[in-house]
CSV table of C-alpha atoms in Angstrom, one decimal:
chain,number,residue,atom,x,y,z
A,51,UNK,CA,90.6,96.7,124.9
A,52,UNK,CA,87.7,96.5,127.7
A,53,UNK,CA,90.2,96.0,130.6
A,54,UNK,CA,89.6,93.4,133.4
A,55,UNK,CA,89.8,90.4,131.6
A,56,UNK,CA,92.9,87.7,130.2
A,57,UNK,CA,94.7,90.2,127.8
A,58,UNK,CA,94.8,87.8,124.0
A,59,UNK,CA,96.5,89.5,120.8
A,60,UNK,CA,94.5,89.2,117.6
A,61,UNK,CA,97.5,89.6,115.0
A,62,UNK,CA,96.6,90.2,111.1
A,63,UNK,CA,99.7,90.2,108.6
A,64,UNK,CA,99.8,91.6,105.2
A,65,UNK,CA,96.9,92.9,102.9
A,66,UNK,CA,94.1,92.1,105.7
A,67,UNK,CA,93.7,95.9,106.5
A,68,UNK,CA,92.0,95.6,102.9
A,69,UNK,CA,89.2,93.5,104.1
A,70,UNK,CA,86.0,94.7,102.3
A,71,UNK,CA,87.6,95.4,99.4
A,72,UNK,CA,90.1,92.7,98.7
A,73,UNK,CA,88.3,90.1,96.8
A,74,UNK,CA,85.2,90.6,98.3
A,75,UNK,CA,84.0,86.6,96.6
A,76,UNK,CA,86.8,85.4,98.9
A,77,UNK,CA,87.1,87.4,102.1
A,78,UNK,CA,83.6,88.9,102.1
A,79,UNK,CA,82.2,92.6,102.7
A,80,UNK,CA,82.8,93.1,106.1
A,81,UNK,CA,86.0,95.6,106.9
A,82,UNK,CA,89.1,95.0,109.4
A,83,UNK,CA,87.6,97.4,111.5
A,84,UNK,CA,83.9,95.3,111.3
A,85,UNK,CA,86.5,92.2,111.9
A,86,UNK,CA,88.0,94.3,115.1
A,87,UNK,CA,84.7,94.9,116.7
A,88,UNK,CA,83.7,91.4,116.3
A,89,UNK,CA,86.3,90.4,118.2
A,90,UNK,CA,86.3,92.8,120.8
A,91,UNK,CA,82.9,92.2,121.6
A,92,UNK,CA,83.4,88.3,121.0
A,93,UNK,CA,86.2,88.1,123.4
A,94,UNK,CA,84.3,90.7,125.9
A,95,UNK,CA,81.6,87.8,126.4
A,96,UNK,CA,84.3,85.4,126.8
A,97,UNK,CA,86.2,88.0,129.5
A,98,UNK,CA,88.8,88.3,127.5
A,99,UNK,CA,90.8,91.6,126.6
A,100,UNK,CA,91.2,91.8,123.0
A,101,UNK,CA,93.4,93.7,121.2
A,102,UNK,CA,93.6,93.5,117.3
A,103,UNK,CA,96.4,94.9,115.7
A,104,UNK,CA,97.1,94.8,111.5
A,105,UNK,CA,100.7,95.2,109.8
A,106,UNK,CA,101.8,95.1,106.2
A,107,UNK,CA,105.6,94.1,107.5
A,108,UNK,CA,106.7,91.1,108.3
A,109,UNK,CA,109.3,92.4,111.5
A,110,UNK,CA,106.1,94.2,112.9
A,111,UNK,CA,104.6,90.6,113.1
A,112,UNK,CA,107.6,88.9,114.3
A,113,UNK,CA,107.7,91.6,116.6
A,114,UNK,CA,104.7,91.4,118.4
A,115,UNK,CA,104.7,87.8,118.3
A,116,UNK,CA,108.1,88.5,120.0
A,117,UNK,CA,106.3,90.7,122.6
A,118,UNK,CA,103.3,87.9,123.3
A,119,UNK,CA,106.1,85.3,124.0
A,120,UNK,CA,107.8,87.7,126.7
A,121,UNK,CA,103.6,88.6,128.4
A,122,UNK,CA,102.7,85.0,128.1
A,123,UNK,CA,99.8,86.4,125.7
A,124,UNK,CA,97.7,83.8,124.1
A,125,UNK,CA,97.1,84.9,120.0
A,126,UNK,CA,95.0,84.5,117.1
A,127,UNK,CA,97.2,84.7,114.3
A,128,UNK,CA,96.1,85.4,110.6
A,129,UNK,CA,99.5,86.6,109.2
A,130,UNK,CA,98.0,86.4,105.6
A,131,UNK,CA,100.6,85.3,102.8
A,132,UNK,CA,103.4,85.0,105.6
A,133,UNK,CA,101.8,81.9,106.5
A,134,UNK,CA,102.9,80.2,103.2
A,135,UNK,CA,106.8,81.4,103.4
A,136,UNK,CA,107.9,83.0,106.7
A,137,UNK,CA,110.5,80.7,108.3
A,138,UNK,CA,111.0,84.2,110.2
A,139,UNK,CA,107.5,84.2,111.6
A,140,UNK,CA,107.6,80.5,112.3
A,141,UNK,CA,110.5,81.0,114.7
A,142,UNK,CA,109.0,83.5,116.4
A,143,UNK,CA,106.0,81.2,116.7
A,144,UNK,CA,108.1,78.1,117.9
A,145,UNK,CA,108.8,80.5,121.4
A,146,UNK,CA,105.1,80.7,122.0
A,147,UNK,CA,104.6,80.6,125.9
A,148,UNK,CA,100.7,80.4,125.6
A,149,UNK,CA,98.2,79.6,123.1
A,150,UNK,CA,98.5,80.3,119.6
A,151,UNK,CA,95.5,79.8,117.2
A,152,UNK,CA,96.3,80.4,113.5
A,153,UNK,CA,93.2,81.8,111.6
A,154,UNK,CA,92.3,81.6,108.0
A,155,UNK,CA,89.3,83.7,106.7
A,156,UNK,CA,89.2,81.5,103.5
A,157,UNK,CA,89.4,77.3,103.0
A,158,UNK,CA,93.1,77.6,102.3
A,159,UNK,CA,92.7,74.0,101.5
A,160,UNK,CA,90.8,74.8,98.8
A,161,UNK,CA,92.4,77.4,97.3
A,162,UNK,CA,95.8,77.8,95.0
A,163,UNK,CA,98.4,75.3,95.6
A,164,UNK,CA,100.5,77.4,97.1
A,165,UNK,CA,98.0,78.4,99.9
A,166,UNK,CA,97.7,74.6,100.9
A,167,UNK,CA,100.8,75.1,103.4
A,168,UNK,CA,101.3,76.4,106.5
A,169,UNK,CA,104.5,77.1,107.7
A,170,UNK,CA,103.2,78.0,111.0
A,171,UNK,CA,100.9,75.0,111.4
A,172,UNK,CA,104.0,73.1,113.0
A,173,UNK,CA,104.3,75.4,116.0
A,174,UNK,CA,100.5,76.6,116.8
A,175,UNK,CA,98.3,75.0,119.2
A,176,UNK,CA,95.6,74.8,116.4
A,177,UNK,CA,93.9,76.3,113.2
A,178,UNK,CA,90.7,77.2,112.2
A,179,UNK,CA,89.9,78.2,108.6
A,180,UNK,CA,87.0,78.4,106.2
A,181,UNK,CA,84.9,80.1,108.3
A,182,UNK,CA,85.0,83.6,107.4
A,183,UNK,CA,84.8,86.0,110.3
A,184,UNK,CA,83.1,83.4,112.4
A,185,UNK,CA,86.9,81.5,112.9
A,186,UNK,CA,87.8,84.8,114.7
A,187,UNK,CA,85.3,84.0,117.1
A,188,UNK,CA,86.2,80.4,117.2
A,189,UNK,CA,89.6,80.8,118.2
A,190,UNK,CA,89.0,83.2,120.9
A,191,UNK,CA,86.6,80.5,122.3
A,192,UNK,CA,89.4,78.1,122.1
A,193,UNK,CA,91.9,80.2,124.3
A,194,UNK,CA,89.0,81.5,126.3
A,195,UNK,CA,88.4,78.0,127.5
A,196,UNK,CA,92.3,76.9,127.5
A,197,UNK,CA,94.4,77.4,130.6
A,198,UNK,CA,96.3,80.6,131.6
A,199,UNK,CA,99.7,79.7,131.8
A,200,UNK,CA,100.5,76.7,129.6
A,201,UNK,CA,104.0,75.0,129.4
A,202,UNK,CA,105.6,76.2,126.1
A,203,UNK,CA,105.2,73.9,123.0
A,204,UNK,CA,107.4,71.1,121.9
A,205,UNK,CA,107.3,72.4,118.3
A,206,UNK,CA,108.7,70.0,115.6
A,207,UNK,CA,112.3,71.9,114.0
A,208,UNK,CA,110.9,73.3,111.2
A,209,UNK,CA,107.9,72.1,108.1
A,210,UNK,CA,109.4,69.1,107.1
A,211,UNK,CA,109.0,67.5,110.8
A,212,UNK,CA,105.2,67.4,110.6
């Protein structure tokens, strides 16, 4: 973090701490630590303080998330497979107390099936994906130019309310 600025959580979930070489045609060369510096430096311009954090584990997410409720932290979210199944993670999103951008590297629109739903959609102030790297970026703009302190969400009760 560079200190000074609005502290925002860059959160990425399972197998994104393979970025480079994780299908490379998908995801693109660049490493989670190329994707960290991006966003450090992205969210420096914007005075923001950016920390980016990766886990593997599904409770380290929800924990975090968790953690950013409780600070008021805004987040950028890319929880990675979670996104299709984690009721877990959506609850945890639901208690947001400040923005909450979900980030996709690829079009998961255009991907498997499976990929084509969010189960975090419902509760996040927006998403961004298709973009590659660039959607990092994007989303820190978003809660760079969004206000401190917003009133927490009115998040539908779970994916079937959309």
């Amino acid at each position: 973090m560079s200190g000074g600025g609005r502290r925002v959580l860059v959160l990425n979930g399972p197998n994104l701490g393979r970025l480079g070489k994780r299908e490379p045609s998908v995801y693109g060369t660049g490493t989670h630590a190329d994707l960290a510096a991006l966003c450090v430096k992205a969210g420096s311009e914007l005075g923001l303080d950016v920390e980016v954090k990766q886990t593997e584990y599904e409770g380290e997410l929800v924990t975090w998330i968790h953690q950013a409720c409780d600070d008021r932290t805004p987040v950028v979210l890319n929880a990675g497979a979670l996104t299709h199944y984690s009721y877990a993670l959506l609850d945890a999103v639901k208690m947001r107390t400040a923005p909450l951008v979900e980030v996709h590297i690829s079009n998961i629109a255009a991907r498997e099936g499976f990929r084509h739903d969010s189960v975090i959609t419902p509760a996040a102030t927006g998403i961004i994906a298709g973009f590659g790297f660039g959607g990092y970026v994007l989303a820190l703009q978003a809660i760079a130019s969004s206000p401190a302190a917003p009133a927490a969400p009115d998040a539908p009760a779970g994916p079937d309310a959309r």
